[in-house]
mmCIF file of C-alpha atoms in Angstrom:
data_model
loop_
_atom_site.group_PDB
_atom_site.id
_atom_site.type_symbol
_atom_site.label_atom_id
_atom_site.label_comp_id
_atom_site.label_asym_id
_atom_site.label_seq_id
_atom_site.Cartn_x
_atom_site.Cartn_y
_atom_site.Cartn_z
ATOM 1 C CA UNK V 1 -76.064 9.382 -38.881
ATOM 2 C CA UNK V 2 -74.233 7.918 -41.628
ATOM 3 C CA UNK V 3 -71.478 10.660 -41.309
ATOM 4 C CA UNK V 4 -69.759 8.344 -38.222
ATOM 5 C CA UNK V 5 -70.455 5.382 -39.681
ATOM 6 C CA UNK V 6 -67.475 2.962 -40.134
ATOM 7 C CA UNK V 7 -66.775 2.303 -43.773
ATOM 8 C CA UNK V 8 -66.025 -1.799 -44.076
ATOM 9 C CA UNK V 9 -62.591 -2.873 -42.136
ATOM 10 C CA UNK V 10 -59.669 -1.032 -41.171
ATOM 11 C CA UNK V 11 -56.865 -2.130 -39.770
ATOM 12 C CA UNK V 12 -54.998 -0.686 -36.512
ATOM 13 C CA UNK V 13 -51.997 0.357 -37.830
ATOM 14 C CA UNK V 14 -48.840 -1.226 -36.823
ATOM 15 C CA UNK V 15 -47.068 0.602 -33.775
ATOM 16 C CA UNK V 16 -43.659 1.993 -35.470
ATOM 17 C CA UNK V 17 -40.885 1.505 -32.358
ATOM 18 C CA UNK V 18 -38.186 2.629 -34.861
ATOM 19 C CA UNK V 19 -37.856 5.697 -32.562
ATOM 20 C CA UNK V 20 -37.917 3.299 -29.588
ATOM 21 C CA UNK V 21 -34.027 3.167 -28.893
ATOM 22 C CA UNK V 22 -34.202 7.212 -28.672
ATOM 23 C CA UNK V 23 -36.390 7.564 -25.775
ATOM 24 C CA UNK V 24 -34.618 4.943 -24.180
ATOM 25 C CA UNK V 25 -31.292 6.977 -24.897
ATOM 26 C CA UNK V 26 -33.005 9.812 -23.507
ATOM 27 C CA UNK V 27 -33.621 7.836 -20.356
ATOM 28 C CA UNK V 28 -30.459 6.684 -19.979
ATOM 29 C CA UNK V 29 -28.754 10.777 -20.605
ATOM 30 C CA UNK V 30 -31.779 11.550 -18.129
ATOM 31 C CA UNK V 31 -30.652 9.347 -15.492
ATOM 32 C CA UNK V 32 -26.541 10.246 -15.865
ATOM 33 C CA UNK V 33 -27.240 13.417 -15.912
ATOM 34 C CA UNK V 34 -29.876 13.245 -12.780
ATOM 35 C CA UNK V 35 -27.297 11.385 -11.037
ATOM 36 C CA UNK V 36 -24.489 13.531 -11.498
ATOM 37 C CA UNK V 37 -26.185 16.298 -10.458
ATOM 38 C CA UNK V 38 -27.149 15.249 -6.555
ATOM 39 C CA UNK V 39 -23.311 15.610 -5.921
ATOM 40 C CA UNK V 40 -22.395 19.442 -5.015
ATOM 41 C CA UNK V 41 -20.646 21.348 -6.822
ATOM 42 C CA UNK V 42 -16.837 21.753 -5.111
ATOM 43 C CA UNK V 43 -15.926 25.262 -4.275
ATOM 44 C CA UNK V 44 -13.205 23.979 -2.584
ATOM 45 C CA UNK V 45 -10.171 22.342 -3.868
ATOM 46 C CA UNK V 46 -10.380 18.370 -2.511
ATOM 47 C CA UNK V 47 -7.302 15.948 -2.624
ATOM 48 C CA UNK V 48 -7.638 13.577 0.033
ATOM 49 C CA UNK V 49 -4.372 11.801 1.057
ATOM 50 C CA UNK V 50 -3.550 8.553 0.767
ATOM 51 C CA UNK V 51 -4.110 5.701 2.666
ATOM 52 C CA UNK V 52 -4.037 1.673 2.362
ATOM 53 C CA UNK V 53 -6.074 0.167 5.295
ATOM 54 C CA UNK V 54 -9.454 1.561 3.875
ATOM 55 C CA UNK V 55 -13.040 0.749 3.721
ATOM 56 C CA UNK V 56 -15.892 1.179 1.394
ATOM 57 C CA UNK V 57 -18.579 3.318 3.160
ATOM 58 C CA UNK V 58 -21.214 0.965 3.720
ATOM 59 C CA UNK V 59 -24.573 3.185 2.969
ATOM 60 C CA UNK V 60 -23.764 6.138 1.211
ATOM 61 C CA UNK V 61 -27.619 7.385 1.283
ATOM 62 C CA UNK V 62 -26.924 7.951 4.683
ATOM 63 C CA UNK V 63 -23.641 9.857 4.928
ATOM 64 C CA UNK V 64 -23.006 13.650 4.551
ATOM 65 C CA UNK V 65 -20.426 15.025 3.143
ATOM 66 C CA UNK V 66 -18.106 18.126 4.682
ATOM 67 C CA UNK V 67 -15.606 19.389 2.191
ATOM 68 C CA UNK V 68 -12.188 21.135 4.009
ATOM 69 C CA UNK V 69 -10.018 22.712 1.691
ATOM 70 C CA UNK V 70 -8.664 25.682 0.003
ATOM 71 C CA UNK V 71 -11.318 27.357 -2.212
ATOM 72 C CA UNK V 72 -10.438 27.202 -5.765
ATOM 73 C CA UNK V 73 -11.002 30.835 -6.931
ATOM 74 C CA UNK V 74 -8.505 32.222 -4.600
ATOM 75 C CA UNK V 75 -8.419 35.321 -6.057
ATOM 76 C CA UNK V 76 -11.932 35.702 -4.425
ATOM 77 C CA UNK V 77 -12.200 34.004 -1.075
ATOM 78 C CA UNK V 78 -8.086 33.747 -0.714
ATOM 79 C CA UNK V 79 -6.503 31.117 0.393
ATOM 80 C CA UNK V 80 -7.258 30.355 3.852
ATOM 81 C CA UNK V 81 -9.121 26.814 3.982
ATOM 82 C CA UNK V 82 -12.453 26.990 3.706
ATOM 83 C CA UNK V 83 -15.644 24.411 4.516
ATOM 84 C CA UNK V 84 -18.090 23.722 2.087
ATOM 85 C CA UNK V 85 -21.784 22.333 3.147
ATOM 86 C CA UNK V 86 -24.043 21.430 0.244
ATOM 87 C CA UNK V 87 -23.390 24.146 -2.305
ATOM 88 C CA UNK V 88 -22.162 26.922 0.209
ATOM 89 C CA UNK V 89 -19.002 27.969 2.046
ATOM 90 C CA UNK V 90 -19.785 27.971 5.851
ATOM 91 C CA UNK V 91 -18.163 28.637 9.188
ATOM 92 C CA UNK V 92 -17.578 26.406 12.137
ATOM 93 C CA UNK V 93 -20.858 27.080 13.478
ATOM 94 C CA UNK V 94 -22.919 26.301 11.012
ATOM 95 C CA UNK V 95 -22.310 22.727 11.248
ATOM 96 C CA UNK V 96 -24.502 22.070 13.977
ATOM 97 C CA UNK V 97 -27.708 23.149 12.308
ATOM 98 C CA UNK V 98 -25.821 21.064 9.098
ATOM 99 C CA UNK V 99 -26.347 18.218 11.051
ATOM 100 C CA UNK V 100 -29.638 18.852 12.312
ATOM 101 C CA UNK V 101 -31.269 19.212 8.868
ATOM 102 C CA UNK V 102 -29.475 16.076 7.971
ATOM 103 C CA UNK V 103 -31.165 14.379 10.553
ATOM 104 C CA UNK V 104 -34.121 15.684 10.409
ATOM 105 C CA UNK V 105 -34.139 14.791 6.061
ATOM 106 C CA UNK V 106 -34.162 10.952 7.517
ATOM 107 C CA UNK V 107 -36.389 8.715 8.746
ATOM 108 C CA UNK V 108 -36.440 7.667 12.653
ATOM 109 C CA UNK V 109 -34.856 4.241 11.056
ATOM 110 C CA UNK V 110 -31.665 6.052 9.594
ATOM 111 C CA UNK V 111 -30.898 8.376 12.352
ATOM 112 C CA UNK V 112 -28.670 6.218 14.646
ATOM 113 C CA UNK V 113 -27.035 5.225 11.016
ATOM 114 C CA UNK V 114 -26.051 8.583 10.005
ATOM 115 C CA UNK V 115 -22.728 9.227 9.229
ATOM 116 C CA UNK V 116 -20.578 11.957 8.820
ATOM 117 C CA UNK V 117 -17.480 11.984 5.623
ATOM 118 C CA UNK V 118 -14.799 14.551 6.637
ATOM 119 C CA UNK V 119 -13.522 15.107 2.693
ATOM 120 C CA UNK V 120 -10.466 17.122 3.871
ATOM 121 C CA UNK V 121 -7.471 18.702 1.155
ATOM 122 C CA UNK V 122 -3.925 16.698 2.869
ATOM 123 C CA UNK V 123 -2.588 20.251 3.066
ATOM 124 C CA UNK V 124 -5.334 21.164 5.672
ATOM 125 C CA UNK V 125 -4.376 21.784 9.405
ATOM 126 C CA UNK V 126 -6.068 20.156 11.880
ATOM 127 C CA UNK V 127 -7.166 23.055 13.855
ATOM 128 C CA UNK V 128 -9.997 23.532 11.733
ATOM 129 C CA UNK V 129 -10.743 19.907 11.518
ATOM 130 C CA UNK V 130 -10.433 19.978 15.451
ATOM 131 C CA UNK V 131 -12.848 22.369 15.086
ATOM 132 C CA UNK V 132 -15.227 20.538 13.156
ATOM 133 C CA UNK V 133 -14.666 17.197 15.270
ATOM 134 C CA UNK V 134 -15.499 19.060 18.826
ATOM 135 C CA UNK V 135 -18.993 20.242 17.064
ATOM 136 C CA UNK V 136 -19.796 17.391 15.879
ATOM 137 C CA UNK V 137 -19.347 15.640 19.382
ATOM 138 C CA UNK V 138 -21.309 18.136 20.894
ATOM 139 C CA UNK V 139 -24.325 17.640 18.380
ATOM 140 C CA UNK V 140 -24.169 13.863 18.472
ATOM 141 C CA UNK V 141 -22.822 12.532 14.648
ATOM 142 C CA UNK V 142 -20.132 10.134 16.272
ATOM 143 C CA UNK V 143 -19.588 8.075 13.294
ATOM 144 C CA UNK V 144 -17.095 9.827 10.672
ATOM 145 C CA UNK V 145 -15.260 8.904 8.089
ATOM 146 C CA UNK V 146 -12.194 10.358 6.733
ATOM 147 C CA UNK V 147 -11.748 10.059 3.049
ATOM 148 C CA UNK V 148 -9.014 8.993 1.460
ATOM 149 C CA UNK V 149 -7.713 7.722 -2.115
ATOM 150 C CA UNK V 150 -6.817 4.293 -2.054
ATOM 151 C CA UNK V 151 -2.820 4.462 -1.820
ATOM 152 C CA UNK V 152 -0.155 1.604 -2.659
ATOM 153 C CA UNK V 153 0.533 -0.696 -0.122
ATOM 154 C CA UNK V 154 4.410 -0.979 1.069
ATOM 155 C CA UNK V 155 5.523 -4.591 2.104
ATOM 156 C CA UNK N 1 -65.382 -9.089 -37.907
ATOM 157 C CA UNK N 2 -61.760 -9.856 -35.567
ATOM 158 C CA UNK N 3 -59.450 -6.923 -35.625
ATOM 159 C CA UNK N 4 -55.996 -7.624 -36.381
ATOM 160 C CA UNK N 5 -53.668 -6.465 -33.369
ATOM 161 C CA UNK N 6 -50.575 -5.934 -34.892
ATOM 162 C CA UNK N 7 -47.094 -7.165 -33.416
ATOM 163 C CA UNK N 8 -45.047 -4.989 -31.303
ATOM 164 C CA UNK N 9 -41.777 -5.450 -33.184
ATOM 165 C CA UNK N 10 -39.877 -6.718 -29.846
ATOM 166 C CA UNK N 11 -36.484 -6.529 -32.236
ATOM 167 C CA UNK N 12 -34.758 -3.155 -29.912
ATOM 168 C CA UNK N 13 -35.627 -5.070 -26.585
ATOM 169 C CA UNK N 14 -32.111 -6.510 -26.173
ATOM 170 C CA UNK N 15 -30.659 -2.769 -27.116
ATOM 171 C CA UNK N 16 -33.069 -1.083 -24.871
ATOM 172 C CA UNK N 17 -31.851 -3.927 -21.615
ATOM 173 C CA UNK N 18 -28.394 -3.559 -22.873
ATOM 174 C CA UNK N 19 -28.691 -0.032 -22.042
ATOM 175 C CA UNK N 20 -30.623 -0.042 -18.750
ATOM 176 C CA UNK N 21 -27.536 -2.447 -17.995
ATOM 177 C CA UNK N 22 -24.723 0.090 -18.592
ATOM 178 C CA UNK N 23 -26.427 2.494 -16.778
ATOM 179 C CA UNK N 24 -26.685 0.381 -13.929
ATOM 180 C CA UNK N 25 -23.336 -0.720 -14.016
ATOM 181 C CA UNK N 26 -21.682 2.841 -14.182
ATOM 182 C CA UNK N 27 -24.280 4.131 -11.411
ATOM 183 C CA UNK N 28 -23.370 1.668 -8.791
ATOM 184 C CA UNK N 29 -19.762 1.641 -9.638
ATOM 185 C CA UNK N 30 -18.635 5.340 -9.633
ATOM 186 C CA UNK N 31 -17.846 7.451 -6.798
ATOM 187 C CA UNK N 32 -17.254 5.029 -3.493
ATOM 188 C CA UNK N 33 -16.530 6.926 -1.179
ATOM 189 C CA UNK N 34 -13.739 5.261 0.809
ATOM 190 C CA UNK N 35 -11.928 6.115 3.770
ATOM 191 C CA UNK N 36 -10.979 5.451 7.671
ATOM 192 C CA UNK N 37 -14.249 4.945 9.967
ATOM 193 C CA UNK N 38 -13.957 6.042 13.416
ATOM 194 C CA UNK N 39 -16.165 6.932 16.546
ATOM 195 C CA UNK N 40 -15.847 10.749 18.424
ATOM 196 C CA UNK N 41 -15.840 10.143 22.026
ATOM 197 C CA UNK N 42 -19.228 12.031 23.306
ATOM 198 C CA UNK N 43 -18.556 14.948 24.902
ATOM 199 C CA UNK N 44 -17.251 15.251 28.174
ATOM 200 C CA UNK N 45 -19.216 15.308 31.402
ATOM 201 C CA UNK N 46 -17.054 17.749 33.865
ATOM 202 C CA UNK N 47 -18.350 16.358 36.762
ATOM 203 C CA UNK N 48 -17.540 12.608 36.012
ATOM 204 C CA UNK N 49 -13.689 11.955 36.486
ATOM 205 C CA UNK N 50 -11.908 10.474 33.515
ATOM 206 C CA UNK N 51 -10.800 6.602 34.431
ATOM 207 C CA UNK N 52 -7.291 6.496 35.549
ATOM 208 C CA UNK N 53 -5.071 3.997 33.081
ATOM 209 C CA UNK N 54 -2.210 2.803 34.053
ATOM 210 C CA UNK N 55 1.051 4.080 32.667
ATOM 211 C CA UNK N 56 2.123 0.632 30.941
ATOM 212 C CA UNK N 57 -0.978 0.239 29.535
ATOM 213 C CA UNK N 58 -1.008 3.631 27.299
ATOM 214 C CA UNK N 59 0.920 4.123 23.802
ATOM 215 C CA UNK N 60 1.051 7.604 23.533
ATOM 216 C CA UNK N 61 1.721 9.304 20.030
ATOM 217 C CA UNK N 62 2.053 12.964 19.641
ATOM 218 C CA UNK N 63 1.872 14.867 16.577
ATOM 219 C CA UNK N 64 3.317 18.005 16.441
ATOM 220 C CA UNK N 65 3.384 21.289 14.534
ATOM 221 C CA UNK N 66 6.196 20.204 12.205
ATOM 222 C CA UNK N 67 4.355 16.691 11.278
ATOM 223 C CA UNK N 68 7.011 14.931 13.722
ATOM 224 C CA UNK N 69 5.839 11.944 15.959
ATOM 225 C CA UNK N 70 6.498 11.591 19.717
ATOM 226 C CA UNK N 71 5.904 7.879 20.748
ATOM 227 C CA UNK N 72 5.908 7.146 23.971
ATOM 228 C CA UNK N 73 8.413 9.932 24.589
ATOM 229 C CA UNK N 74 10.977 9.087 21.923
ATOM 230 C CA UNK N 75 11.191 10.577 18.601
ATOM 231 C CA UNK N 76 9.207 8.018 16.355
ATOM 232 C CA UNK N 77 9.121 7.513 12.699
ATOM 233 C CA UNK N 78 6.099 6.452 10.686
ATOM 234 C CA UNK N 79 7.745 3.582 9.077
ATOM 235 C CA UNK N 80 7.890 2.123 12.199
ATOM 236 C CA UNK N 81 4.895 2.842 14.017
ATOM 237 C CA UNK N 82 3.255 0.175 12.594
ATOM 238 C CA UNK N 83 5.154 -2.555 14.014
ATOM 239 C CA UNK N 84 5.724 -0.540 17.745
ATOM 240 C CA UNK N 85 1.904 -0.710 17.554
ATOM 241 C CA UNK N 86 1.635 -4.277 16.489
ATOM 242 C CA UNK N 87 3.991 -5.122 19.901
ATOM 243 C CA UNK N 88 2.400 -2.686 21.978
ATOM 244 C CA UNK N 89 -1.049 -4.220 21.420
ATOM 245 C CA UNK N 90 -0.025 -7.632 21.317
ATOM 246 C CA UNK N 91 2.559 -7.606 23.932
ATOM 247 C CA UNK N 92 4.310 -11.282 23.134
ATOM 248 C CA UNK N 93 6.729 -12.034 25.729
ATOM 249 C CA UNK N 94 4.245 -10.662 28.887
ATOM 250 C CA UNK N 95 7.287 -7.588 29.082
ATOM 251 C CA UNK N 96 5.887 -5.936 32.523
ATOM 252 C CA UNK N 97 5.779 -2.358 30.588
ATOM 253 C CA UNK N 98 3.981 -3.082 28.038
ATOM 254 C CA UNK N 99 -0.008 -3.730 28.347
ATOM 255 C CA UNK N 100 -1.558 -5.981 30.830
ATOM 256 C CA UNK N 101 -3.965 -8.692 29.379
ATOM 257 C CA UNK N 102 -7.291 -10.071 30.660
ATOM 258 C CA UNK N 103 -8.868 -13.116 30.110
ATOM 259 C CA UNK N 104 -12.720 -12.356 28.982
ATOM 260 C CA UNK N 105 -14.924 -14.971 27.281
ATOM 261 C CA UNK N 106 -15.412 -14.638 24.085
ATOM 262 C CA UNK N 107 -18.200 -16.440 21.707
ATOM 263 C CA UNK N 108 -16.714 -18.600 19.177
ATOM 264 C CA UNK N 109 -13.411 -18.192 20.643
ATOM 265 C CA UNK N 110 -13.971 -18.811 24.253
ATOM 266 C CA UNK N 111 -11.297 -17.662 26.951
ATOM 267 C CA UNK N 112 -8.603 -15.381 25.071
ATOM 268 C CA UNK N 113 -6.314 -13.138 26.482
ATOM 269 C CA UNK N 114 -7.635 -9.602 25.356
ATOM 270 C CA UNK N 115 -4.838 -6.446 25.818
ATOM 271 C CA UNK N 116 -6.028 -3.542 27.623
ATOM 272 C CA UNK N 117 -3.840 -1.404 25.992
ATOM 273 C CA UNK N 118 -4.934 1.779 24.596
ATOM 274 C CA UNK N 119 -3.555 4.258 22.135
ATOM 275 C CA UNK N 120 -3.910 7.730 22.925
ATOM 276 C CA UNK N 121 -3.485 9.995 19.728
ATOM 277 C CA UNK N 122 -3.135 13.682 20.117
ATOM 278 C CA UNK N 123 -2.204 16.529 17.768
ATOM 279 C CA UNK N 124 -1.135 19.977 17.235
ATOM 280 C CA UNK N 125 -3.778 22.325 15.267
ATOM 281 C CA UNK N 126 -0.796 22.997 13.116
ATOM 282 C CA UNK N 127 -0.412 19.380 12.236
ATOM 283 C CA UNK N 128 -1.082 18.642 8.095
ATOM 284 C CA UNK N 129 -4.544 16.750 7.699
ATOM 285 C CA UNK N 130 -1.651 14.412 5.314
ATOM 286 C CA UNK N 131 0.047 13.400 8.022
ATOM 287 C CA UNK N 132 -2.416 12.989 10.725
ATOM 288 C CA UNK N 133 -4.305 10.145 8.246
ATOM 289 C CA UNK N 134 -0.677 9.181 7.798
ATOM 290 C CA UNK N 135 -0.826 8.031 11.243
ATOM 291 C CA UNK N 136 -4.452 7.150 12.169
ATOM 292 C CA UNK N 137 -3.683 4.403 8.522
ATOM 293 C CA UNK N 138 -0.425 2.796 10.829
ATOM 294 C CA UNK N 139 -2.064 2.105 13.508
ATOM 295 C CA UNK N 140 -5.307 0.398 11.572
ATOM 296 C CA UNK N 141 -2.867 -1.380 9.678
ATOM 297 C CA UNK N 142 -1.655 -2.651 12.955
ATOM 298 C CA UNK N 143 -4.635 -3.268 14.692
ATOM 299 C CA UNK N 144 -6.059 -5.274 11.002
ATOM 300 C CA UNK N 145 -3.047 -6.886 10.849
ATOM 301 C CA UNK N 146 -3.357 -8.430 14.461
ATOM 302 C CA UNK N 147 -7.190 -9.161 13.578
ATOM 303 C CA UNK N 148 -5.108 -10.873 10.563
ATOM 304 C CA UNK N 149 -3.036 -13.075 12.287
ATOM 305 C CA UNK N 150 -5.783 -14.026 14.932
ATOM 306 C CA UNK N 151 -8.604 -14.822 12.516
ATOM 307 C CA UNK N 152 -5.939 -17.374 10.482
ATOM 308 C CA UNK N 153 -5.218 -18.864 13.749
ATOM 309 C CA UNK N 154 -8.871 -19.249 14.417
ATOM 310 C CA UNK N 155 -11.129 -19.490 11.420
ATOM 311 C CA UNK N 156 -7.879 -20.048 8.577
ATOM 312 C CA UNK N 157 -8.931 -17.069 6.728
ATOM 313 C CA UNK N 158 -8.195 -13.621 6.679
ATOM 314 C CA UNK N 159 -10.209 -11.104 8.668
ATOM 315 C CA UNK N 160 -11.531 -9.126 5.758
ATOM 316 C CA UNK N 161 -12.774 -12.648 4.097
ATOM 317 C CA UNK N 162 -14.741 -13.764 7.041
ATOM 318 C CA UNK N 163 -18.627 -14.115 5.479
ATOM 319 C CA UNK N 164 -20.153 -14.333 8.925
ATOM 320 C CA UNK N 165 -20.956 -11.279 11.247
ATOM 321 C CA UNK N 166 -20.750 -13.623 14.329
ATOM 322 C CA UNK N 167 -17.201 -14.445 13.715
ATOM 323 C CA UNK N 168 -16.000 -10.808 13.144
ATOM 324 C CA UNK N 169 -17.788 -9.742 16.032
ATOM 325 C CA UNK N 170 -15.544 -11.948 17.548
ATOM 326 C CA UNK N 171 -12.374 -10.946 15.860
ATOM 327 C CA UNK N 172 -13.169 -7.142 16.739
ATOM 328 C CA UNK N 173 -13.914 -7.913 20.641
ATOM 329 C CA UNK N 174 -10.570 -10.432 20.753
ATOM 330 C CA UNK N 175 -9.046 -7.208 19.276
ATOM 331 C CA UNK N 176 -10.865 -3.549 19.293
ATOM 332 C CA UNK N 177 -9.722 -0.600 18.016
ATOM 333 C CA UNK N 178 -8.719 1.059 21.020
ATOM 334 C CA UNK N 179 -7.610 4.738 19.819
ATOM 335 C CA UNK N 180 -8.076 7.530 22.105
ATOM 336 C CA UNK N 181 -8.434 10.657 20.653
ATOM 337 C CA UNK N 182 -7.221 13.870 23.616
ATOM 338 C CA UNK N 183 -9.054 16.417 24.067
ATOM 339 C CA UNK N 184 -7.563 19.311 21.954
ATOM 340 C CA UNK N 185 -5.270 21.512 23.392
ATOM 341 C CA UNK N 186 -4.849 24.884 22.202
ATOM 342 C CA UNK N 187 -0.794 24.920 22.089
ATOM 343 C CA UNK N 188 0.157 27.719 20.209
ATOM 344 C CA UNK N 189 -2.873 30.007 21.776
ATOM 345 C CA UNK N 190 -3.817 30.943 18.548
ATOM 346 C CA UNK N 191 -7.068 29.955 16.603
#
């Protein structure tokens, strides 16, 4: 079988990581991009007021988001205020069930940790965030946050 | 016969951890959410009769339709509900209408005079989301500002610096957050 016989020495030939720094670049556009994308899309218009005496929300893997506001193509939804869950509008009585799936998404360890981030427009009412509040009492997500932009402190 | 292995040229490693570093850096960075914490009440049992609180010991602040404040029955201003808070919870001179203190034992602190005051916090559904933070930010700013003065007094450092969780345990017992949320009431009759 001389056919697959080796003819004298041959080198391996040297690994060429000239195109090294591209795949890395296309990790790094990978990851923005993945990143970016776990955060929904607003159909609502958000401008949270301002406030000074804020915190940082201490695990943000383990808080869900409810957007309040006025949606942003008001042509087609008007311009009553509107909540958004994930990537949908929704009424009042869907966040119970929000909730639940939130909950249920998490380990046993998380659940008592779970928190709720009201993300409320300052023109809002509070009827509707009344609204929200007395649901989420009844289905047991006590912890909430209302966010806010950082605002100046007056001495 | 030895086989060469050639050398991995190693010269892009410091591009390729400069990279991974960025991207580090502008994931952990971007979009904090920040914002007021607080605890909902759970809801209410019918059959169990709220506590009854004595009269002195409430700060009442009403928000109404029009985004105007009602403290303790007198027109109020935001500008100044911080400090009204600050000498309703703290209560300096012992001034028989405003809150009672108890003493309660306190680790790291031992006895201190704790207020039993509590804030009760109620608004209209026609009250602007703007307006209600507006508030709920005055009286946190009160209540951190007493945590403030008592964590100098006890620890020479400011509340928000304290490293240990023991200590602001402490702090947050000496002084809790004591806002009451009502139960909403439908005013206007309308949803």
């Amino acid at each position: 079988m001389a056919r697959f016989k080796k003819k004298g020495k041959k080198d391996v030939p040297a690994i060429n990581t000239g195109s090294m720094s591209d795949i890395i670049f296309m990790f790094l556009f990978f990851f923005m991009v993945i990143t970016n994308m776990r955060e929904a899309t607003l159909f609502v218009r958000v401008l949270p007021p301002q406030a000074t005496e804020i915190q940082k929300l201490e695990k943000k893997a383990l808080a869900s988001s409810i957007y309040i506001g006025q949606p942003i193509k008001t042509s087609m939804y008007g311009t009553e205020p509107r909540i958004q869950l994930n990537d949908q509008f929704a009424e009042v009585s869907d966040i119970q069930e929000f909730v639940e799936k939130e909950r249920a998404a998490r380990n046993e360890m998380d659940r008592p940790l779970l928190s709720t981030t009201l993300k409320a427009d300052g023109e809002v009412k509070m009827g509707i965030l009344t609204d929200i509040k007395q649901e989420l009492r009844e289905v047991g997500a006590f912890k909430i946050t209302y966010a806010t932009r950082r605002g100046k402190k007056k001495e | 016969m030895a086989r060469k292995i050639p050398e991995i040229n190693s010269g892009s490693m410091a591009d390729i951890s400069f990279l991974l570093l960025t991207f580090f850096l502008l994931t952990s960075s971007i979009n904090t959410d920040m914002g007021i914490s607080r605890k909902l009440p759970p809801p209410i049992d019918p059959t169990v009769k709220p506590p009854e609180i004595k009269k002195r010991n409430i700060f009442t602040v009403l928000v109404n339709a029009n985004d105007q404040l009602l403290v303790n029955g007198n027109l109020g201003d935001i500008s100044t509900l911080k400090s009204e808070t600050v000498e309703f919870l703290s209560n300096p001179a012992n001034n028989p209408n405003l809150p009672e203190k108890s003493i309660k034992y306190i680790d790291l602190l031992g006895n201190l005079e704790v207020s039993k005051g509590v804030i009760s916090l109620q608004n209209d559904r026609g009250t602007s989301y703007e307006m209600y933070v507006k508030v709920q930010n005055e009286l946190t700013a009160a209540v951190n500002e007493l945590r403030d003065q008592l964590s100098k007094d006890k620890f020479g450092k400011k509340f928000e610096d304290l490293k240990s969780d023991a200590k602001k345990e402490a702090i947050q017992k000496a002084i809790p957050v004591s806002i009451s949320e009502a139960e909403p009431k439908n005013i206007g009759g309308k949803k």
